[in-house]
Coordinates of N, CA and C and ligand atoms in Angstrom, one line a residue:
X1238 N -33.9 164.4 165.3 CA -33.9 164.6 163.8 C -32.8 165.5 163.4
X1239 N -32.4 165.4 162.2 CA -31.3 166.2 161.7 C -31.7 166.7 160.3
X1240 N -31.7 168.0 160.1 CA -32.1 168.6 158.8 C -30.8 169.2 158.2
X1241 N -30.6 168.8 157.0 CA -29.4 169.3 156.2 C -30.0 170.3 155.2
X1242 N -29.4 171.5 155.3 CA -30.0 172.6 154.5 C -28.8 173.4 153.8
X1243 N -29.2 174.3 152.9 CA -28.3 175.2 152.3 C -28.2 176.6 153.0
X1244 N -27.6 177.5 152.4 CA -27.5 178.9 153.0 C -28.9 179.4 153.3
X1245 N -29.0 180.0 154.4 CA -30.4 180.5 154.8 C -30.7 181.7 153.9
X1246 N -29.7 182.4 153.4 CA -30.1 183.6 152.6 C -30.7 183.2 151.2
X1247 N -30.2 182.0 150.7 CA -30.6 181.7 149.3 C -31.4 180.4 149.1
X1248 N -31.3 179.5 150.1 CA -31.8 178.2 149.8 C -33.3 178.1 150.1
X1249 N -34.1 178.3 149.0 CA -35.5 178.4 149.1 C -36.1 177.0 149.5
X1250 N -35.6 176.0 149.0 CA -36.1 174.6 149.3 C -35.9 174.3 150.8
X1251 N -34.7 174.8 151.3 CA -34.4 174.5 152.7 C -35.3 175.2 153.7
X1252 N -35.8 176.4 153.3 CA -36.6 177.1 154.2 C -37.9 176.4 154.5
X1253 N -38.4 175.6 153.5 CA -39.7 175.0 153.6 C -39.8 174.0 154.8
X1254 N -39.0 173.0 154.8 CA -39.1 172.1 156.0 C -38.7 172.7 157.3
X1255 N -37.7 173.6 157.2 CA -37.2 174.2 158.4 C -38.2 175.0 159.1
X1256 N -39.0 175.9 158.3 CA -40.0 176.7 159.0 C -41.2 175.8 159.5
X1257 N -41.4 174.7 158.8 CA -42.5 173.8 159.3 C -42.1 173.2 160.6
X1258 N -40.8 172.7 160.6 CA -40.4 172.0 161.9 C -40.3 173.0 163.0
X1259 N -39.9 174.2 162.8 CA -39.8 175.2 163.9 C -41.2 175.5 164.4
X1260 N -42.1 175.7 163.4 CA -43.5 176.0 163.8 C -44.2 174.9 164.5
X1261 N -43.9 173.7 164.1 CA -44.5 172.5 164.7 C -43.9 172.2 166.1
X1262 N -42.7 172.8 166.4 CA -42.1 172.6 167.7 C -41.3 171.2 167.7
X1263 N -40.9 170.8 166.5 CA -40.1 169.5 166.5 C -38.6 169.9 166.7
X1264 N -38.0 169.3 167.7 CA -36.6 169.6 167.9 C -35.7 168.9 166.8
X1265 N -34.7 169.6 166.4 CA -33.8 169.0 165.4 C -32.5 169.7 165.4
X1266 N -31.5 169.0 165.0 CA -30.2 169.6 164.7 C -30.2 170.0 163.2
X1267 N -29.3 171.0 162.9 CA -29.2 171.3 161.5 C -27.7 171.4 161.1
X1268 N -27.5 171.1 159.8 CA -26.2 171.3 159.2 C -26.5 172.2 158.0
X1269 N -25.7 173.3 157.9 CA -25.8 174.2 156.8 C -24.6 173.9 155.8
X1270 N -25.0 173.6 154.6 CA -24.0 173.4 153.5 C -24.0 174.6 152.6
X1271 N -22.9 175.5 152.7 CA -22.9 176.6 151.8 C -22.9 176.2 150.3
X1272 N -23.7 176.9 149.5 CA -23.9 176.5 148.1 C -23.0 177.3 147.2
X1273 N -22.8 176.7 146.0 CA -22.1 177.4 144.9 C -20.6 177.5 145.3
X1274 N -20.1 176.6 146.1 CA -18.6 176.5 146.4 C -18.1 175.2 145.8
X1275 N -16.7 175.1 145.6 CA -16.2 173.9 145.0 C -16.6 172.6 145.7
X1276 N -16.7 172.7 147.1 CA -17.0 171.4 147.8 C -18.5 171.2 148.0
X1277 N -19.3 172.0 147.4 CA -20.8 171.9 147.8 C -21.4 170.6 147.4
X1278 N -21.1 170.2 146.1 CA -21.8 169.0 145.7 C -21.4 167.7 146.5
X1279 N -20.1 167.6 146.7 CA -19.6 166.5 147.5 C -20.2 166.5 148.9
X1280 N -20.3 167.7 149.5 CA -20.9 167.8 150.9 C -22.3 167.3 150.8
X1281 N -23.0 167.7 149.8 CA -24.5 167.3 149.7 C -24.6 165.8 149.4
X1282 N -23.7 165.3 148.6 CA -23.8 163.9 148.2 C -23.4 163.0 149.5
X1283 N -22.7 163.6 150.4 CA -22.3 162.8 151.6 C -23.6 162.6 152.5
X1284 N -24.6 163.4 152.2 CA -25.9 163.2 153.0 C -26.9 162.4 152.3
X1285 N -27.0 162.6 151.0 CA -28.1 161.9 150.2 C -27.6 161.8 148.8
X1286 N -28.1 160.7 148.1 CA -27.5 160.4 146.8 C -28.0 161.3 145.7
X1287 N -29.1 162.1 145.9 CA -29.5 163.0 144.8 C -28.6 164.3 144.9
X1288 N -27.9 164.5 145.9 CA -26.9 165.6 145.9 C -27.6 167.0 146.0
X1289 N -28.7 167.1 146.7 CA -29.4 168.3 146.9 C -29.8 168.5 148.4
X1290 N -30.2 169.7 148.8 CA -30.8 169.9 150.1 C -32.2 170.5 149.8
X1291 N -33.1 170.3 150.8 CA -32.9 169.8 152.1 C -32.9 168.2 152.1
X1292 N -32.4 167.7 153.2 CA -32.4 166.3 153.5 C -32.8 166.2 155.0
X1293 N -33.8 165.3 155.3 CA -34.1 165.1 156.7 C -33.7 163.7 157.1
X1294 N -33.0 163.6 158.2 CA -32.6 162.3 158.8 C -33.3 162.1 160.1
X1295 N -33.9 160.9 160.2 CA -34.5 160.5 161.4 C -34.0 159.1 161.8
X1296 N -33.0 159.1 162.7 CA -32.3 157.9 162.9 C -31.6 157.5 161.6
X1297 N -31.8 156.2 161.2 CA -31.2 155.7 160.0 C -31.9 156.1 158.7
X1298 N -33.1 156.7 158.9 CA -33.9 157.0 157.7 C -33.4 158.3 157.1
X1299 N -33.2 158.3 155.8 CA -32.8 159.5 155.1 C -33.9 159.9 154.1
X1300 N -34.4 161.1 154.2 CA -35.5 161.5 153.3 C -35.1 162.7 152.5
X1301 N -35.1 162.5 151.2 CA -34.8 163.7 150.3 C -36.1 164.2 149.7
X1302 N -36.1 165.3 149.1 CA -37.2 166.0 148.4 C -38.2 166.6 149.4
X1303 N -38.3 167.9 149.3 CA -39.1 168.7 150.2 C -40.5 168.2 150.5
X1304 N -41.2 167.9 149.4 CA -42.6 167.5 149.6 C -42.7 166.2 150.4
X1305 N -41.7 165.3 150.2 CA -41.7 164.0 150.9 C -41.3 164.3 152.4
X1306 N -40.5 165.2 152.6 CA -40.1 165.6 154.0 C -41.3 166.1 154.7
X1307 N -42.1 167.0 154.1 CA -43.3 167.5 154.7 C -44.3 166.4 155.0
X1308 N -44.5 165.5 154.0 CA -45.4 164.4 154.2 C -45.0 163.6 155.4
X1309 N -43.7 163.3 155.5 CA -43.2 162.5 156.6 C -43.4 163.2 157.9
X1310 N -43.2 164.5 158.0 CA -43.4 165.2 159.2 C -44.9 165.1 159.6
X1311 N -45.8 165.2 158.6 CA -47.2 165.1 158.9 C -47.5 163.7 159.5
X1312 N -46.9 162.7 158.9 CA -47.2 161.3 159.3 C -46.6 161.1 160.7
X1313 N -45.4 161.6 160.9 CA -44.7 161.4 162.2 C -45.3 162.1 163.3
X1314 N -45.9 163.3 163.1 CA -46.5 164.1 164.1 C -47.9 164.4 163.7
X1315 N -48.8 163.4 163.7 CA -50.2 163.6 163.2 C -51.0 164.6 164.0
X1316 N -50.6 164.9 165.2 CA -51.4 165.8 166.1 C -51.0 167.3 165.8
X1317 N -50.0 167.5 164.9 CA -49.6 168.9 164.7 C -50.3 169.6 163.6
X1318 N -51.2 168.9 162.9 CA -52.0 169.6 161.9 C -51.2 170.2 160.7
X1319 N -50.2 169.5 160.2 CA -49.4 170.0 159.1 C -50.2 170.1 157.8
X1320 N -51.2 169.2 157.6 CA -52.2 169.4 156.6 C -53.5 169.7 157.2
X1321 N -54.4 170.4 156.5 CA -55.8 170.6 157.0 C -56.5 169.3 157.3
X1322 N -57.3 169.3 158.4 CA -58.0 168.0 158.8 C -59.1 167.6 157.8
X1323 N -59.8 168.5 157.2 CA -60.9 168.2 156.3 C -60.4 167.7 155.0
X1324 N -61.0 166.6 154.5 CA -60.5 165.9 153.3 C -60.4 166.8 152.1
X1325 N -61.5 167.5 151.9 CA -61.6 168.4 150.7 C -60.6 169.5 150.8
X1326 N -60.5 170.1 152.0 CA -59.6 171.3 152.2 C -58.1 170.8 152.1
X1327 N -57.9 169.6 152.6 CA -56.5 169.0 152.5 C -56.2 168.8 151.0
X1328 N -57.1 168.3 150.3 CA -56.9 168.1 148.8 C -56.5 169.4 148.2
X1329 N -57.2 170.5 148.5 CA -56.8 171.8 147.9 C -55.5 172.3 148.4
X1330 N -55.1 172.1 149.6 CA -53.8 172.5 150.1 C -52.7 171.7 149.4
X1331 N -53.0 170.4 149.2 CA -52.0 169.6 148.5 C -51.9 170.0 147.0
X1332 N -53.0 170.4 146.4 CA -53.0 170.8 145.0 C -52.1 172.1 144.8
X1333 N -52.3 173.1 145.7 CA -51.5 174.3 145.5 C -50.0 174.0 145.8
X1334 N -49.8 173.1 146.8 CA -48.4 172.8 147.1 C -47.8 172.0 146.0
X1335 N -48.5 171.2 145.3 CA -48.0 170.5 144.1 C -47.7 171.5 143.0
X1336 N -48.6 172.5 142.8 CA -48.3 173.5 141.8 C -47.0 174.2 142.1
X1337 N -46.8 174.5 143.4 CA -45.5 175.2 143.8 C -44.3 174.3 143.6
X1338 N -44.5 173.0 144.0 CA -43.3 172.1 143.9 C -42.9 171.9 142.4
X1339 N -43.8 171.9 141.5 CA -43.4 171.6 140.1 C -43.4 172.8 139.2
X1340 N -43.8 173.9 139.7 CA -44.0 175.0 138.7 C -43.3 176.3 139.1
X1341 N -43.8 177.4 138.4 CA -43.3 178.7 138.6 C -41.8 178.9 138.3
X1342 N -41.3 178.2 137.4 CA -39.9 178.2 137.1 C -39.3 179.5 136.7
X1343 N -40.1 180.2 135.9 CA -39.6 181.6 135.4 C -39.5 182.5 136.6
X1344 N -40.5 182.5 137.5 CA -40.4 183.4 138.6 C -39.2 183.0 139.5
X1345 N -39.0 181.8 139.7 CA -37.9 181.3 140.5 C -36.6 181.7 139.9
X1346 N -36.5 181.6 138.5 CA -35.3 182.0 137.9 C -35.0 183.5 137.9
X1347 N -36.1 184.3 137.6 CA -35.9 185.7 137.5 C -35.8 186.4 138.9
X1348 N -36.4 185.8 139.9 CA -36.4 186.4 141.2 C -36.0 185.4 142.3
X1349 N -34.7 185.1 142.4 CA -34.2 184.1 143.3 C -34.5 184.6 144.8
X1350 N -34.8 183.6 145.6 CA -35.0 184.0 147.1 C -33.7 184.6 147.6
X1351 N -33.8 185.7 148.3 CA -32.7 186.5 148.8 C -33.2 187.2 150.0
X1352 N -33.0 186.6 151.2 CA -33.7 187.1 152.4 C -33.2 188.5 152.7
X1353 N -31.9 188.8 152.5 CA -31.4 190.1 153.0 C -31.4 191.1 151.9
X1354 N -31.9 190.8 150.7 CA -32.0 191.9 149.7 C -32.9 193.0 150.1
X1355 N -32.4 194.3 150.1 CA -33.3 195.4 150.4 C -34.5 195.4 149.4
X1356 N -35.6 195.8 149.9 CA -36.8 195.9 149.0 C -36.5 196.9 147.9
X1357 N -36.6 196.3 146.7 CA -36.3 197.2 145.5 C -37.1 196.6 144.3
X1358 N -37.8 197.5 143.6 CA -38.7 197.0 142.6 C -37.9 196.3 141.5
X1359 N -38.3 195.1 141.1 CA -37.7 194.4 139.9 C -38.9 193.9 139.1
X1360 N -38.8 194.2 137.8 CA -39.9 193.7 136.9 C -39.4 192.5 136.2
X1361 N -39.8 191.3 136.5 CA -39.3 190.1 135.9 C -39.9 189.9 134.5
X1362 N -39.6 188.9 133.8 CA -40.0 188.6 132.5 C -41.6 188.5 132.5
X1363 N -42.2 188.6 131.3 CA -43.6 188.5 131.2 C -44.1 187.1 131.7
X1364 N -43.4 186.1 131.4 CA -43.8 184.7 131.9 C -43.7 184.7 133.4
X1365 N -42.7 185.3 134.0 CA -42.6 185.3 135.5 C -43.8 186.1 136.1
X1366 N -44.1 187.2 135.4 CA -45.2 188.0 135.9 C -46.5 187.3 135.8
X1367 N -46.7 186.5 134.8 CA -47.9 185.6 134.7 C -48.0 184.6 135.9
X1368 N -46.8 184.1 136.2 CA -46.7 183.1 137.3 C -46.9 183.8 138.6
X1369 N -46.4 185.0 138.8 CA -46.7 185.7 140.0 C -48.2 186.0 140.2
X1370 N -48.8 186.3 139.1 CA -50.2 186.6 139.1 C -51.0 185.4 139.6
X1371 N -50.6 184.2 139.1 CA -51.2 183.0 139.5 C -51.0 182.7 141.0
X1372 N -49.8 183.0 141.5 CA -49.6 182.8 143.0 C -50.4 183.8 143.8
X1373 N -50.5 185.0 143.3 CA -51.3 186.0 144.0 C -52.8 185.5 144.1
X1374 N -53.2 184.9 143.0 CA -54.6 184.4 142.9 C -54.8 183.2 143.9
X1375 N -53.8 182.4 144.0 CA -53.8 181.2 144.9 C -53.9 181.7 146.3
X1376 N -53.1 182.7 146.7 CA -53.1 183.2 148.1 C -54.4 183.9 148.4
X1377 N -54.9 184.7 147.4 CA -56.1 185.4 147.7 C -57.3 184.5 147.8
X1378 N -57.4 183.5 146.9 CA -58.5 182.6 147.0 C -58.4 181.7 148.2
X1379 N -57.2 181.2 148.6 CA -57.1 180.4 149.8 C -57.5 181.1 151.0
X1380 N -57.0 182.4 151.1 CA -57.4 183.2 152.3 C -58.9 183.4 152.4
X1381 N -59.4 183.8 151.2 CA -60.9 184.2 151.2 C -61.8 182.9 151.4
X1382 N -61.3 181.8 150.9 CA -62.2 180.6 151.0 C -62.0 179.8 152.2
X1383 N -60.7 179.6 152.6 CA -60.4 178.6 153.7 C -59.8 179.3 154.9
X1384 N -59.6 180.6 154.9 CA -58.7 181.2 155.9 C -59.4 181.7 157.2
X1385 N -60.7 181.4 157.3 CA -61.4 182.1 158.4 C -60.9 181.8 159.8
X1386 N -60.3 180.6 160.0 CA -59.9 180.2 161.4 C -58.5 180.7 161.8
X1387 N -57.9 181.5 160.9 CA -56.6 182.0 161.3 C -56.0 182.8 160.1
X1388 N -54.8 183.3 160.3 CA -54.2 184.2 159.2 C -53.4 183.6 158.1
X1389 N -53.4 182.2 158.1 CA -52.6 181.5 157.1 C -53.5 181.1 155.9
X1390 N -52.9 180.5 154.9 CA -53.7 180.1 153.7 C -54.9 179.3 154.0
X1391 N -54.8 178.4 155.0 CA -55.9 177.5 155.4 C -56.3 177.8 156.9
X1392 N -56.1 179.0 157.3 CA -56.4 179.3 158.7 C -55.2 179.1 159.5
X1393 N -55.0 177.9 160.1 CA -53.8 177.5 160.8 C -52.7 177.3 159.8
X1394 N -51.4 177.4 160.3 CA -50.3 177.1 159.5 C -50.3 175.7 159.0
X1395 N -50.1 175.5 157.7 CA -50.0 174.1 157.1 C -48.8 174.0 156.2
X1396 N -48.6 172.8 155.7 CA -47.5 172.6 154.7 C -47.6 173.5 153.5
X1397 N -48.8 173.9 153.2 CA -49.0 174.9 152.0 C -48.3 176.2 152.3
X1398 N -48.4 176.6 153.5 CA -47.6 177.9 153.9 C -46.1 177.7 153.8
X1399 N -45.7 176.5 154.3 CA -44.3 176.2 154.2 C -43.8 176.2 152.7
X1400 N -44.6 175.6 151.9 CA -44.3 175.5 150.4 C -44.2 176.9 149.8
X1401 N -45.0 177.8 150.2 CA -45.0 179.2 149.6 C -44.1 180.2 150.3
X1402 N -43.5 179.8 151.5 CA -42.7 180.7 152.3 C -41.6 181.4 151.4
X1403 N -40.8 180.7 150.6 CA -39.8 181.4 149.8 C -40.4 182.4 148.8
X1404 N -41.6 182.2 148.4 CA -42.2 183.1 147.4 C -42.7 184.4 148.2
X1405 N -43.0 184.2 149.4 CA -43.3 185.4 150.2 C -42.1 186.4 150.2
X1406 N -40.9 185.8 150.4 CA -39.7 186.6 150.4 C -39.6 187.3 149.0
X1407 N -39.8 186.5 147.9 CA -39.6 187.0 146.6 C -40.6 188.2 146.3
X1408 N -41.9 188.0 146.7 CA -42.9 189.1 146.5 C -42.4 190.3 147.3
X1409 N -41.9 190.1 148.5 CA -41.5 191.2 149.3 C -40.3 192.0 148.7
X1410 N -39.2 191.3 148.5 CA -38.0 192.0 148.2 C -38.0 192.5 146.8
X1411 N -38.7 191.9 145.8 CA -38.8 192.4 144.5 C -40.0 193.3 144.2
X1412 N -40.7 193.5 145.3 CA -41.9 194.4 145.3 C -42.9 194.0 144.1
X1413 N -43.3 192.7 144.2 CA -44.1 192.2 143.1 C -45.6 192.6 143.4
X1414 N -46.3 193.0 142.4 CA -47.7 193.5 142.7 C -48.6 192.3 143.2
X1415 N -49.4 192.7 144.2 CA -50.3 191.6 144.8 C -51.5 192.3 145.4
X1416 N -52.5 191.5 145.7 CA -53.7 192.0 146.3 C -53.5 192.4 147.8
X1417 N -54.4 193.1 148.3 CA -54.3 193.5 149.7 C -54.4 192.2 150.6
X1418 N -55.2 191.3 150.2 CA -55.3 190.0 150.9 C -53.9 189.3 150.9
X1419 N -53.3 189.2 149.8 CA -51.9 188.6 149.7 C -50.9 189.4 150.6
X1420 N -51.0 190.7 150.5 CA -50.1 191.5 151.3 C -50.2 191.2 152.8
X1421 N -51.5 191.1 153.3 CA -51.7 190.8 154.7 C -51.2 189.4 155.0
X1422 N -51.4 188.5 154.1 CA -50.8 187.1 154.3 C -49.3 187.1 154.4
X1423 N -48.7 187.9 153.5 CA -47.2 188.0 153.6 C -46.8 188.6 154.9
X1424 N -47.5 189.6 155.4 CA -47.1 190.1 156.7 C -47.2 189.1 157.8
X1425 N -48.2 188.3 157.7 CA -48.4 187.2 158.7 C -47.2 186.2 158.7
X1426 N -46.8 185.8 157.5 CA -45.7 184.9 157.4 C -44.4 185.5 157.9
X1427 N -44.2 186.8 157.5 CA -42.9 187.5 157.9 C -42.8 187.8 159.4
X1428 N -44.0 187.7 160.1 CA -44.0 188.0 161.5 C -43.9 186.7 162.3
X1429 N -43.9 185.6 161.7 CA -43.7 184.3 162.4 C -42.4 184.3 163.2
X1430 N -42.4 183.9 164.4 CA -41.1 183.7 165.1 C -40.1 182.9 164.3
X1431 N -40.5 181.8 163.7 CA -39.6 181.0 162.9 C -39.1 181.8 161.7
X1432 N -39.9 182.6 161.1 CA -39.4 183.4 160.0 C -38.3 184.3 160.4
X1433 N -38.6 185.0 161.6 CA -37.6 186.0 162.1 C -36.3 185.3 162.4
X1434 N -36.4 184.1 163.0 CA -35.2 183.4 163.3 C -34.4 183.1 162.1
X1435 N -35.0 182.6 161.1 CA -34.4 182.2 159.8 C -33.8 183.5 159.2
X1436 N -34.6 184.6 159.2 CA -34.1 185.8 158.6 C -32.9 186.4 159.3
X1437 N -32.9 186.3 160.6 CA -31.7 186.8 161.3 C -30.5 186.0 161.0
X1438 N -30.7 184.7 160.9 CA -29.5 183.8 160.6 C -29.0 184.1 159.2
X1439 N -29.9 184.4 158.3 CA -29.5 184.6 156.9 C -28.7 185.9 156.8
X1440 N -29.0 186.9 157.6 CA -28.3 188.2 157.6 C -26.9 188.0 158.3
X1441 N -26.7 187.0 159.1 CA -25.4 186.7 159.7 C -24.5 186.0 158.8
X1442 N -25.0 185.4 157.7 CA -24.2 184.6 156.8 C -23.3 185.6 156.0
X1443 N -22.1 185.1 155.6 CA -21.2 186.0 154.9 C -21.1 185.5 153.4
X1444 N -21.6 184.3 153.1 CA -21.5 183.8 151.7 C -22.4 184.7 150.8
X1445 N -21.8 185.0 149.6 CA -22.6 185.7 148.6 C -22.5 184.9 147.3
X1446 N -23.7 184.7 146.7 CA -23.8 184.0 145.5 C -24.2 185.0 144.4
X1447 N -23.2 185.4 143.6 CA -23.5 186.5 142.6 C -24.7 186.3 141.7
X1448 N -24.8 185.0 141.3 CA -25.9 184.7 140.4 C -27.3 184.9 141.0
X1449 N -27.4 184.9 142.3 CA -28.7 185.1 143.0 C -28.9 186.5 143.4
X1450 N -27.9 187.4 143.1 CA -28.1 188.8 143.4 C -28.6 189.6 142.2
X1451 N -29.9 189.9 142.3 CA -30.5 190.6 141.2 C -30.6 192.1 141.5
X1452 N -30.1 192.9 140.5 CA -30.0 194.4 140.7 C -31.4 195.0 140.9
Ligands
GSH2219 N1 -36.7 168.9 144.2 C1 -35.8 169.3 145.3 C2 -35.1 170.6 145.0 C3 -34.0 170.8 145.9 C4 -33.0 171.8 145.4 O1 -33.0 172.2 144.2 N2 -32.2 172.3 146.3 C5 -31.1 173.3 146.0 C6 -30.9 174.3 147.0 S1 -32.3 175.4 147.2 C7 -29.8 172.5 145.9 O2 -29.6 171.6 146.6 N3 -29.0 172.9 144.9 C8 -27.7 172.2 144.7 C9 -26.5 173.0 144.8 O3 -26.6 174.2 145.2 O4 -25.5 172.5 144.5 C10 -36.7 169.4 146.6 O5 -37.9 169.4 146.4 O6 -36.1 169.3 147.7

């Protein structure tokens, strides 16, 4: 398999399938396309017609869109438990993942993912604060209701954790208020070997995207 991604420091969508594949133990090659450069769009279009990353290639099959990549990984490796096994719990995991995929635009705009940003308090717009509060509630409720079998949102690591991984970085580096339960969940995510590998690689990158650097 071959995963095409953007800069590890900034590409929030890329982190999601990458951390899932690493955690699942799926071997893959990766290509990093640095973003916000003159050749970025052409380089992305060379891999998939929507001109975005991530893109997963499995032989001749080219899959765009993060949520479709995660679904494909679940179908391709059904023994790895990328979604919870229980029907109702799986539905809840998919519901919060769908919220993440389609929502929280103000938070994403005001607080871009930036792995190597030093932790520094940033107070985003009121709308972004409302969205952060919803995410805090999602994490707290998931942990309290479904998390007994492990430290992730649904106990074991699932696609829902992959979907929220970039937001863990945002809550951390912008010091966004959260519950003690969410704080412990964030610590779990940031202690994952896959997280540490991605984080170290992001710090080794030299590209800087000024528009993603929030004071
Ligand atoms: N809906 C897409 C969003 C992907 C996306 O917006 N990716 C960003 C990078 S995080 C991108 O490719 N931006 C284009 C660019 O930088 O030129 C998905 O779910 O994968």
